[in-house]
GROMACS .gro file of N, CA and C in nm:
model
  462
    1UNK      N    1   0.257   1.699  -0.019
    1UNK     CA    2   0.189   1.616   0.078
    1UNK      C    3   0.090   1.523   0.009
    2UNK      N    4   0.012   1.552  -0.055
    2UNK     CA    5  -0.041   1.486  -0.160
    2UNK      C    6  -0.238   1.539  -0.113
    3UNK      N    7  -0.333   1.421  -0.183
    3UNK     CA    8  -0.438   1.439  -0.143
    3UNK      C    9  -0.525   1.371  -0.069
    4UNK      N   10  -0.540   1.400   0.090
    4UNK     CA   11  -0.583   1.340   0.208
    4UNK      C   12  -0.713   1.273   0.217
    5UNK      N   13  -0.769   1.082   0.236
    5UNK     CA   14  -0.865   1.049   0.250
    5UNK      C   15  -0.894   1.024   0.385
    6UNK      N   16  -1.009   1.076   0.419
    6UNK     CA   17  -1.038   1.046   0.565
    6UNK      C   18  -1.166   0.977   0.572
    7UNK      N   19  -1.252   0.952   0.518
    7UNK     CA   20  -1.384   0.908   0.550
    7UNK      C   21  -1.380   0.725   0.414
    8UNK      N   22  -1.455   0.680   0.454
    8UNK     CA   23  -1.484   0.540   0.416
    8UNK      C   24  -1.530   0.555   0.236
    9UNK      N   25  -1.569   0.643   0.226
    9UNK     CA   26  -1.676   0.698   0.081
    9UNK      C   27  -1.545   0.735  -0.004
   10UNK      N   28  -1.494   0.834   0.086
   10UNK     CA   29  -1.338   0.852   0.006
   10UNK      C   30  -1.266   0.771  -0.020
   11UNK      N   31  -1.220   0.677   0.063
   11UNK     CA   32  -1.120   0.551   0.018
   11UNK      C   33  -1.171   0.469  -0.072
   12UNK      N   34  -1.331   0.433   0.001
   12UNK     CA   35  -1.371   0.343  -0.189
   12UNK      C   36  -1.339   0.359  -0.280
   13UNK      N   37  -1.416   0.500  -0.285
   13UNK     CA   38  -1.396   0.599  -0.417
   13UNK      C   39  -1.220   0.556  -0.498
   14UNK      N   40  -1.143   0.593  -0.406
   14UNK     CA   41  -1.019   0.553  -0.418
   14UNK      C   42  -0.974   0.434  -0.470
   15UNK      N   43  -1.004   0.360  -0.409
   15UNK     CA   44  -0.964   0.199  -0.478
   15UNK      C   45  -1.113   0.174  -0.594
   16UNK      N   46  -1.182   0.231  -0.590
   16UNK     CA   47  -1.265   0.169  -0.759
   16UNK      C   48  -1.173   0.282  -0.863
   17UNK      N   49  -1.142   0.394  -0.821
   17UNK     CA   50  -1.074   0.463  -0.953
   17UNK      C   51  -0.938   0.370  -1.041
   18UNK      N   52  -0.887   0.290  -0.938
   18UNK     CA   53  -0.777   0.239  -0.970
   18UNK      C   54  -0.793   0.077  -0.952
   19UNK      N   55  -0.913   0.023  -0.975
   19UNK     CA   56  -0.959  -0.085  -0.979
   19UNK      C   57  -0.874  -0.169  -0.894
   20UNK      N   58  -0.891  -0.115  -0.719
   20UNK     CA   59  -0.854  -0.196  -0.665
   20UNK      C   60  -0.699  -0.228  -0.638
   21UNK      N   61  -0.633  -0.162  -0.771
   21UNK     CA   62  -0.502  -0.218  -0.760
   21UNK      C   63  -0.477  -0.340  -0.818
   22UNK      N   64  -0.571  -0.389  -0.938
   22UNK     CA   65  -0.555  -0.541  -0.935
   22UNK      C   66  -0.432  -0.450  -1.090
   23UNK      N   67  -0.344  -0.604  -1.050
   23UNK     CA   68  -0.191  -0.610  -1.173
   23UNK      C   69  -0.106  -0.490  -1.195
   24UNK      N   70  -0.117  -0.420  -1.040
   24UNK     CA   71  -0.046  -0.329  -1.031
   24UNK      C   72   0.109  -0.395  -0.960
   25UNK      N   73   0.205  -0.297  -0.925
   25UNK     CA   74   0.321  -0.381  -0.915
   25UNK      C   75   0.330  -0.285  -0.830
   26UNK      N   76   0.409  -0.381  -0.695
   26UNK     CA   77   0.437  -0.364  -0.557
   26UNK      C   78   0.600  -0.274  -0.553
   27UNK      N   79   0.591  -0.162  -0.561
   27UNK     CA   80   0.728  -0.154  -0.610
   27UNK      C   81   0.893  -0.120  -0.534
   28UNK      N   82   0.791  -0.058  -0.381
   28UNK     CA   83   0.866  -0.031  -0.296
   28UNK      C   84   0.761   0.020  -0.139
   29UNK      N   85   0.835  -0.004  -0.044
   29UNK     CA   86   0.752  -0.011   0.077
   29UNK      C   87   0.850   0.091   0.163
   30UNK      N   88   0.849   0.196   0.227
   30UNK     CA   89   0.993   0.245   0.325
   30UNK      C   90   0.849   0.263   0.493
   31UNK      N   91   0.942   0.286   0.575
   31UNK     CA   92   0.900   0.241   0.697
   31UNK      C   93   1.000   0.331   0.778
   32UNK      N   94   0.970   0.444   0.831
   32UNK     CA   95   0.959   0.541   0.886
   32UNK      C   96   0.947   0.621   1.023
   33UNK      N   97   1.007   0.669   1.096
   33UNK     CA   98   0.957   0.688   1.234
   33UNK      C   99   0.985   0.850   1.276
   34UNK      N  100   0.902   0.963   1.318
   34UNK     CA  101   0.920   1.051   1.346
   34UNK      C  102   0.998   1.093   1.444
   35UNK      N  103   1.061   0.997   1.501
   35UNK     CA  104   1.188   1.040   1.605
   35UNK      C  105   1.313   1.154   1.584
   36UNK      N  106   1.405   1.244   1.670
   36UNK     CA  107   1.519   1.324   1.608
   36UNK      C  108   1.565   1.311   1.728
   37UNK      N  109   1.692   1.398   1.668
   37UNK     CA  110   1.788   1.442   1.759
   37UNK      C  111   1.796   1.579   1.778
   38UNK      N  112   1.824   1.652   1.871
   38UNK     CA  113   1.800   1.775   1.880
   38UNK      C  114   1.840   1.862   1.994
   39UNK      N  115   1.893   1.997   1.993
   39UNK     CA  116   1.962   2.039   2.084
   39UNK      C  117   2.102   2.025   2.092
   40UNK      N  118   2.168   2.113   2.200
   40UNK     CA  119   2.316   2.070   2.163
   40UNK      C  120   2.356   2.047   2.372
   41UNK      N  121   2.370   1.927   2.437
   41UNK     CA  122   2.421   1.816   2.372
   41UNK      C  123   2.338   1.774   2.308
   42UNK      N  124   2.319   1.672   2.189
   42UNK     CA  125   2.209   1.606   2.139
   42UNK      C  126   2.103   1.527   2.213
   43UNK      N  127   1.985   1.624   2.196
   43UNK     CA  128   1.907   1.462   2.286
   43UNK      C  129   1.807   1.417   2.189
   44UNK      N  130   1.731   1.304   2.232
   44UNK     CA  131   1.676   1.201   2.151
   44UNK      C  132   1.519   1.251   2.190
   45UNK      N  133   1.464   1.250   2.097
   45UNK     CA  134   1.325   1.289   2.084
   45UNK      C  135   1.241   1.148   2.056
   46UNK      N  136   1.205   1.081   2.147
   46UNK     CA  137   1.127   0.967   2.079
   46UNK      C  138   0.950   1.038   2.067
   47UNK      N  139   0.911   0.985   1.947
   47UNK     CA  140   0.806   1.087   1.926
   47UNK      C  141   0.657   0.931   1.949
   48UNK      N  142   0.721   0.796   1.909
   48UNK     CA  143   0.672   0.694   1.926
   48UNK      C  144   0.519   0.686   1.801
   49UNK      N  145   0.558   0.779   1.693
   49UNK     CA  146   0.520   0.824   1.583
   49UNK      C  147   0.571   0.709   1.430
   50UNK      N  148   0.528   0.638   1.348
   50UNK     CA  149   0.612   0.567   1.270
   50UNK      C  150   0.454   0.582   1.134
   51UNK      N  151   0.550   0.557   1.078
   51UNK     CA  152   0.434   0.638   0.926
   51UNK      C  153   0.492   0.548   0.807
   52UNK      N  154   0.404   0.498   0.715
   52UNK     CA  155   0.486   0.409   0.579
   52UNK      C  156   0.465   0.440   0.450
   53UNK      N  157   0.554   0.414   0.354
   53UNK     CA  158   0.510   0.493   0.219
   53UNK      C  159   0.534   0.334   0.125
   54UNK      N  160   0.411   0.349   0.054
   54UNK     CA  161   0.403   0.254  -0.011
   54UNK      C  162   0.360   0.299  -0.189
   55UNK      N  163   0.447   0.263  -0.266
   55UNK     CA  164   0.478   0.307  -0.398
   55UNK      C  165   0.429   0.182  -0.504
   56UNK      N  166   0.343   0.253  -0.592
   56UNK     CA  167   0.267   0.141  -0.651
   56UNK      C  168   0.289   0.167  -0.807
   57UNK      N  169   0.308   0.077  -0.918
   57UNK     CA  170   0.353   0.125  -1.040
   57UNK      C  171   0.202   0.048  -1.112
   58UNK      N  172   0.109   0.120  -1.190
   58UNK     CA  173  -0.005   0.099  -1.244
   58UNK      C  174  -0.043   0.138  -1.380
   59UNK      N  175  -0.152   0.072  -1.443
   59UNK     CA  176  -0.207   0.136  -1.544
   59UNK      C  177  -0.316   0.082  -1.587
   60UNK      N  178  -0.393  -0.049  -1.470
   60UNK     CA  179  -0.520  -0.123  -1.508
   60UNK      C  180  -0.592  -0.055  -1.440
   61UNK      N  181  -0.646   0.103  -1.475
   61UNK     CA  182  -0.776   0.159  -1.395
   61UNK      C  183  -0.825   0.250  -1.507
   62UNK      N  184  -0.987   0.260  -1.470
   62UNK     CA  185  -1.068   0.357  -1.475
   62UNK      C  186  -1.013   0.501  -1.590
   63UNK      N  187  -1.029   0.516  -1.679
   63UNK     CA  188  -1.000   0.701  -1.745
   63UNK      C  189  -0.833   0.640  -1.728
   64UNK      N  190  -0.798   0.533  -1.799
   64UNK     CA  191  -0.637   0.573  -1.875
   64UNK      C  192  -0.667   0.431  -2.004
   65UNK      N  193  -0.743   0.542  -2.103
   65UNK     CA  194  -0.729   0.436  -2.246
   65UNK      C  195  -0.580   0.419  -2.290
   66UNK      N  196  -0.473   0.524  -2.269
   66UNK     CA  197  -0.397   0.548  -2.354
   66UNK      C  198  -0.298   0.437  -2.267
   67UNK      N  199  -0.338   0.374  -2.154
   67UNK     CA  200  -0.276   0.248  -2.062
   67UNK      C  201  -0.097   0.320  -2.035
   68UNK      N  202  -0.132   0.463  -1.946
   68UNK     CA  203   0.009   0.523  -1.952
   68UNK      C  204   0.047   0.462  -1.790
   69UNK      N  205   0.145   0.438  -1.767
   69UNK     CA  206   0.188   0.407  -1.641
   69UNK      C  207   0.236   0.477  -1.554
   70UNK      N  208   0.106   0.486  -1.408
   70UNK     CA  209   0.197   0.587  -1.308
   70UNK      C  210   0.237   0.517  -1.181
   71UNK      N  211   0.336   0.592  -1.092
   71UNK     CA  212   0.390   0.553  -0.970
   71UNK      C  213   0.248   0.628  -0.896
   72UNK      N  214   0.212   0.536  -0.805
   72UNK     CA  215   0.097   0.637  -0.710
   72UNK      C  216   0.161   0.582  -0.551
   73UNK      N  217   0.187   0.696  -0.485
   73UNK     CA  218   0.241   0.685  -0.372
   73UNK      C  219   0.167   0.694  -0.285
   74UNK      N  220   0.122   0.611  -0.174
   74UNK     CA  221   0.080   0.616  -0.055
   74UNK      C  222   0.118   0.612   0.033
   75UNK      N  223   0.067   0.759   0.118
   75UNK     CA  224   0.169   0.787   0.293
   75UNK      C  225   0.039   0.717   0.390
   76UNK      N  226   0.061   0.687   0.518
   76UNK     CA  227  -0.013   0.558   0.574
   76UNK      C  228   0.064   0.666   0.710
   77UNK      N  229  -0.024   0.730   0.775
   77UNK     CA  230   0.007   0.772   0.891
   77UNK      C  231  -0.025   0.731   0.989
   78UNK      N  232   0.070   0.715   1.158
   78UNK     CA  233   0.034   0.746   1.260
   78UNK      C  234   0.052   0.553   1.219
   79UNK      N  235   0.121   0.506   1.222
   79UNK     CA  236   0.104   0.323   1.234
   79UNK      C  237   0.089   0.305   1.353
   80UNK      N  238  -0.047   0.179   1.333
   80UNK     CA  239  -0.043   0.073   1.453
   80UNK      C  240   0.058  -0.053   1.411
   81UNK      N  241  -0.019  -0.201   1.341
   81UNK     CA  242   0.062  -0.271   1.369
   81UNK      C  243   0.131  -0.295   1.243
   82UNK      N  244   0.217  -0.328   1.154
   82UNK     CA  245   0.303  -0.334   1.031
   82UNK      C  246   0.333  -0.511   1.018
   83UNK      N  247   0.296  -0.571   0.889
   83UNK     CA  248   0.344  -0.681   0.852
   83UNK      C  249   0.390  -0.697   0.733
   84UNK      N  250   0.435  -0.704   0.680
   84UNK     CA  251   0.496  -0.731   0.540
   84UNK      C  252   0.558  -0.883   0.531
   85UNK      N  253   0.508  -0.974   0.468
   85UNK     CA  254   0.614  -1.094   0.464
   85UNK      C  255   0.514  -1.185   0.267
   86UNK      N  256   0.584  -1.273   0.259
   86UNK     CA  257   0.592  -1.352   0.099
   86UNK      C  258   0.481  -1.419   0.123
   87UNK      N  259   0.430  -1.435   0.261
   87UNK     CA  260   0.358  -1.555   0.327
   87UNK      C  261   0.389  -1.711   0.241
   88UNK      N  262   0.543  -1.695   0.221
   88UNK     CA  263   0.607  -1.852   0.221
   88UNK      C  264   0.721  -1.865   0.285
   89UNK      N  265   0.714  -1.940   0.420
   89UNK     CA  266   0.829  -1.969   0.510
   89UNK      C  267   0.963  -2.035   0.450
   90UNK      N  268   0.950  -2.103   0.339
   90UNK     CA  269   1.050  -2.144   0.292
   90UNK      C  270   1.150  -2.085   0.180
   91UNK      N  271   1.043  -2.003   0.146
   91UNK     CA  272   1.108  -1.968  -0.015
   91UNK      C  273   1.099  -1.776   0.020
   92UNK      N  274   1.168  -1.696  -0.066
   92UNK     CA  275   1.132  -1.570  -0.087
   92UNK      C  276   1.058  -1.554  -0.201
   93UNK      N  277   0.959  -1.448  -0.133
   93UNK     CA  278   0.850  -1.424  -0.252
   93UNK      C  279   0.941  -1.418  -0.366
   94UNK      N  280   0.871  -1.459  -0.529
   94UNK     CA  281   0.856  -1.486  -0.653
   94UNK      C  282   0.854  -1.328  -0.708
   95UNK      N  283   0.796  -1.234  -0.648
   95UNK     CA  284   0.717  -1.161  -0.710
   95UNK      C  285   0.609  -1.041  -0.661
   96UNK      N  286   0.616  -0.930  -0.673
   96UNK     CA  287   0.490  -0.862  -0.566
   96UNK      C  288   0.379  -0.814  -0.722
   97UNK      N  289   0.365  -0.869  -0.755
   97UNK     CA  290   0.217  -0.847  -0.832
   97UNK      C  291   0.097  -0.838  -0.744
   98UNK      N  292   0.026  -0.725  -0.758
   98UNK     CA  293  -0.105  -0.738  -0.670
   98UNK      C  294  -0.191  -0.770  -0.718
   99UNK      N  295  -0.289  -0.858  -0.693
   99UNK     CA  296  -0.438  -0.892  -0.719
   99UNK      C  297  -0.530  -0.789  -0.657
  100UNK      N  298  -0.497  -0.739  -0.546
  100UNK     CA  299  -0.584  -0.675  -0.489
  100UNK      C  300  -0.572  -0.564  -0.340
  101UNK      N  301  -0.612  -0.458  -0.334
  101UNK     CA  302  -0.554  -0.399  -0.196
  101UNK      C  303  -0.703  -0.363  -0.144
  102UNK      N  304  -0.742  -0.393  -0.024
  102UNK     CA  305  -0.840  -0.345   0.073
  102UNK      C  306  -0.770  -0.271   0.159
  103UNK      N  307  -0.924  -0.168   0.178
  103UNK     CA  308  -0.903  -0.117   0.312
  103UNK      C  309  -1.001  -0.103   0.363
  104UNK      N  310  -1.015  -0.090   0.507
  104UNK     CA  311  -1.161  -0.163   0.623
  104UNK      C  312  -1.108  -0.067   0.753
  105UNK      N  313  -1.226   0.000   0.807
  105UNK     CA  314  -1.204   0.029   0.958
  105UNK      C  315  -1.189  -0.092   1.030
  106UNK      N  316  -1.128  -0.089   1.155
  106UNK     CA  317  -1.108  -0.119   1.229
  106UNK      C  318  -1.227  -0.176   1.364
  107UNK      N  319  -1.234  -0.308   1.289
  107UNK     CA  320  -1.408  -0.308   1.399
  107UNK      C  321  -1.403  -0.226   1.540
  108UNK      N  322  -1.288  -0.272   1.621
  108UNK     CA  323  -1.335  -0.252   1.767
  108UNK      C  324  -1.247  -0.102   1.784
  109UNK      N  325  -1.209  -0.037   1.677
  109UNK     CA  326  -1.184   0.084   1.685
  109UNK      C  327  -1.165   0.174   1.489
  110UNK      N  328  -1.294   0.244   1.485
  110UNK     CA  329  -1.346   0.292   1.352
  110UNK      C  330  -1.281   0.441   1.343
  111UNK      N  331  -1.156   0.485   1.422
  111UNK     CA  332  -1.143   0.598   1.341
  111UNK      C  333  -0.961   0.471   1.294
  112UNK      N  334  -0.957   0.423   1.310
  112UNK     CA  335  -0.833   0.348   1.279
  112UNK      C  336  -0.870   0.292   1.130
  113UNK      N  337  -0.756   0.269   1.066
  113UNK     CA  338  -0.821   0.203   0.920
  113UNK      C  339  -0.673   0.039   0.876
  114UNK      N  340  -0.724  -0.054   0.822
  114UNK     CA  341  -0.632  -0.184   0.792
  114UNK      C  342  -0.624  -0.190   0.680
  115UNK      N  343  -0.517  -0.138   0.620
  115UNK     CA  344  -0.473  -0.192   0.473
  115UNK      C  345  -0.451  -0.321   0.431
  116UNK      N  346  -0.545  -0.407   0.330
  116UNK     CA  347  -0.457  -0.533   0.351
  116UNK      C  348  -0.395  -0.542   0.154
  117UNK      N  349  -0.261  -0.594   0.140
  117UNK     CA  350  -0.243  -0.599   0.025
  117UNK      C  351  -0.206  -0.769  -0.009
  118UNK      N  352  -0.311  -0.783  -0.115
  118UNK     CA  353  -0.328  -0.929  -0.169
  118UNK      C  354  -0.282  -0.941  -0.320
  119UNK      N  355  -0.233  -1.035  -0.304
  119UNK     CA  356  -0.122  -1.100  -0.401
  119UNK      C  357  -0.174  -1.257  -0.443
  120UNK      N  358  -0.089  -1.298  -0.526
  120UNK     CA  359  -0.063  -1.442  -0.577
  120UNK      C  360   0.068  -1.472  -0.567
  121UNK      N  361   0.057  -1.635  -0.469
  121UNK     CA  362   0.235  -1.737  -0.533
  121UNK      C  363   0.203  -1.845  -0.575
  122UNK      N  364   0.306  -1.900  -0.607
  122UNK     CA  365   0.276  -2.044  -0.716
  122UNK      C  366   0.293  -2.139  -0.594
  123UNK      N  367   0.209  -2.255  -0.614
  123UNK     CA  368   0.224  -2.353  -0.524
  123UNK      C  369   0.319  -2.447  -0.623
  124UNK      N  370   0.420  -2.464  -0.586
  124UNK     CA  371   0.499  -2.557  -0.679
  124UNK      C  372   0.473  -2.669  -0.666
  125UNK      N  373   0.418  -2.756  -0.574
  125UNK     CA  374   0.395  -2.835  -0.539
  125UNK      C  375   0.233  -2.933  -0.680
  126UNK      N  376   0.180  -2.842  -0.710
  126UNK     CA  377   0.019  -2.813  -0.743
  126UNK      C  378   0.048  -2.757  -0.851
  127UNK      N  379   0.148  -2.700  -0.907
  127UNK     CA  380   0.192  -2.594  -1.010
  127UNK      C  381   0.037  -2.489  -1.035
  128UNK      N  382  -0.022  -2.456  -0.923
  128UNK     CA  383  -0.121  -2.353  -0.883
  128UNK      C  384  -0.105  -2.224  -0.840
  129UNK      N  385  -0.176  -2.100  -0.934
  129UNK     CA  386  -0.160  -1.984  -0.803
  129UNK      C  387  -0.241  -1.982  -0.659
  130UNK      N  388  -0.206  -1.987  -0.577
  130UNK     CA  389  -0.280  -1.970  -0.442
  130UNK      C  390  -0.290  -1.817  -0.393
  131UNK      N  391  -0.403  -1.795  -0.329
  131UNK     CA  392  -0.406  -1.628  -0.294
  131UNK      C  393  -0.323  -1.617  -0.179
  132UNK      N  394  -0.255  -1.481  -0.200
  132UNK     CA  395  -0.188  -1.481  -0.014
  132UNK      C  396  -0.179  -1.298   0.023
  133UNK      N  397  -0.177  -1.300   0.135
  133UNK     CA  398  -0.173  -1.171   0.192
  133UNK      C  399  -0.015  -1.140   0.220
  134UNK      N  400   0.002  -1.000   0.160
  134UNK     CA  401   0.174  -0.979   0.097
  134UNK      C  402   0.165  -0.907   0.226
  135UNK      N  403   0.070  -0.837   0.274
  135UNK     CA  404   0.118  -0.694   0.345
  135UNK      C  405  -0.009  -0.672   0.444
  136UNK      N  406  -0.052  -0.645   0.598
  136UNK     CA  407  -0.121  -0.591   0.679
  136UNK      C  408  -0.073  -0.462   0.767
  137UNK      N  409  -0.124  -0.299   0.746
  137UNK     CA  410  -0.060  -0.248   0.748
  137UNK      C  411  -0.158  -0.145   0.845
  138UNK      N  412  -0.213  -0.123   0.985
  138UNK     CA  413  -0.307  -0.037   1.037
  138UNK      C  414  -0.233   0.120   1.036
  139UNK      N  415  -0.323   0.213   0.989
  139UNK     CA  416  -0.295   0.345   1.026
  139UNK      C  417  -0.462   0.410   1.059
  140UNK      N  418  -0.373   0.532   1.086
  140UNK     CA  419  -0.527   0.649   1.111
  140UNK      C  420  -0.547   0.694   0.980
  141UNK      N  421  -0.441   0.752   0.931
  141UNK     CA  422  -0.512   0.849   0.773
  141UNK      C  423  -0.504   0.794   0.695
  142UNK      N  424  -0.468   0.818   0.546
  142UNK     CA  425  -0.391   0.812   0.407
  142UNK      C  426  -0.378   0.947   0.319
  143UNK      N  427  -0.312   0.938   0.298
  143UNK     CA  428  -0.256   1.076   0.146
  143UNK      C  429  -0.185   0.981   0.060
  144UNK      N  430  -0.228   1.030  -0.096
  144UNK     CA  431  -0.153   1.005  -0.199
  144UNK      C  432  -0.129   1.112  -0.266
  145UNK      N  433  -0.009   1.086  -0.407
  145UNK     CA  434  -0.024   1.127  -0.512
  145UNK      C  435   0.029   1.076  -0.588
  146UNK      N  436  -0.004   1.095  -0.752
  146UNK     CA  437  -0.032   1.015  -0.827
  146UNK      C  438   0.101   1.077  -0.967
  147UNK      N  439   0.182   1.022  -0.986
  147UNK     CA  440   0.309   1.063  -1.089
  147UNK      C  441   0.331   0.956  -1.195
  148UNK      N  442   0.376   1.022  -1.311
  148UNK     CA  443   0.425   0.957  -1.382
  148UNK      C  444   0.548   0.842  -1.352
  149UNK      N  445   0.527   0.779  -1.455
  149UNK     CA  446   0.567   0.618  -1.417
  149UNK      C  447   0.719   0.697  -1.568
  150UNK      N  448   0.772   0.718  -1.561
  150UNK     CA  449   0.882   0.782  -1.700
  150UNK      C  450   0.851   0.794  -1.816
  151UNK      N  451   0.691   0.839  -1.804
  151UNK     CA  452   0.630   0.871  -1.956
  151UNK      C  453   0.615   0.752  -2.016
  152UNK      N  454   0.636   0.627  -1.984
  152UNK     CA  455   0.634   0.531  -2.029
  152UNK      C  456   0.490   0.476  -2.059
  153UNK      N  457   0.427   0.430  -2.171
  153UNK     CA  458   0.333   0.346  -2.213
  153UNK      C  459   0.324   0.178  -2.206
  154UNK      N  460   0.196   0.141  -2.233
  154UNK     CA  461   0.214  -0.045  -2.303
  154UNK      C  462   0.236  -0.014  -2.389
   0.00000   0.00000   0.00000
């Protein structure tokens, strides 16, 4: 299951150990719903339950001189609203490099929490990086844990 943050002190804590997430790599997102089937005839259990796991491949944080690379998985329970897009209508994202991941209660409701994950794309136009928001993602909890990336080093 991994190890559960619930309070605001904890999640900081969380994103300064791993500096935020900055030049970590976006590596996979799955999207989830606690619904079944069940009984015999089969019936449908809508549970109206949907939960996301978001898989992050790192090694720019805090206590890793030896710069070893891990997968750190984050479960995102109990979803409100889910966005994921390149934020470029024309083109598909380049790339999920993160600059940066926040997370913030929910002003007009504080046991809720908003993941936001921030990125860079090239303005081709400007041959500029511009900042953009890859991912807005509301849940109630979080759990991670934290695995080796295939023993692999820089």
């Amino acid at each position: 299951m991994g190890k559960r943050l619930n309070t605001n002190s904890e999640i900081k804590a969380f994103l300064e150990k791993y500096n935020y997430f900055h030049d970590a790599l976006l590596s996979s997102v799955q999207f989830f719903s606690d619904d079944y089937f069940s009984g015999k005839p089969p019936a449908l259990t809508i549970t109206s339950q949907f939960n996301a796991a978001v898989s992050i491949c790192h090694y720019n944080y805090q206590e890793n001189q030896e710069q070893t690379i891990y997968s750190i998985l984050i479960k995102l329970h109990a979803l409100g609203s889910f966005s994921l897009h390149s934020d470029d209508r024309e083109q598909s994202a380049r790339h999920w490099a993160l600059t940066k991941i926040e997370i913030a209660p929910l002003k007009d409701r504080p046991e809720r929490w908003l993941m936001t994950i921030k990125g860079e794309k090239l303005d081709e136009a400007t041959e500029k990086w511009a900042k953009a928001d890859l991912a807005r993602i509301e849940f109630a909890y979080l759990t991670y844990r934290v695995l080796p990336y295939k023993n692999a080093t820089l």
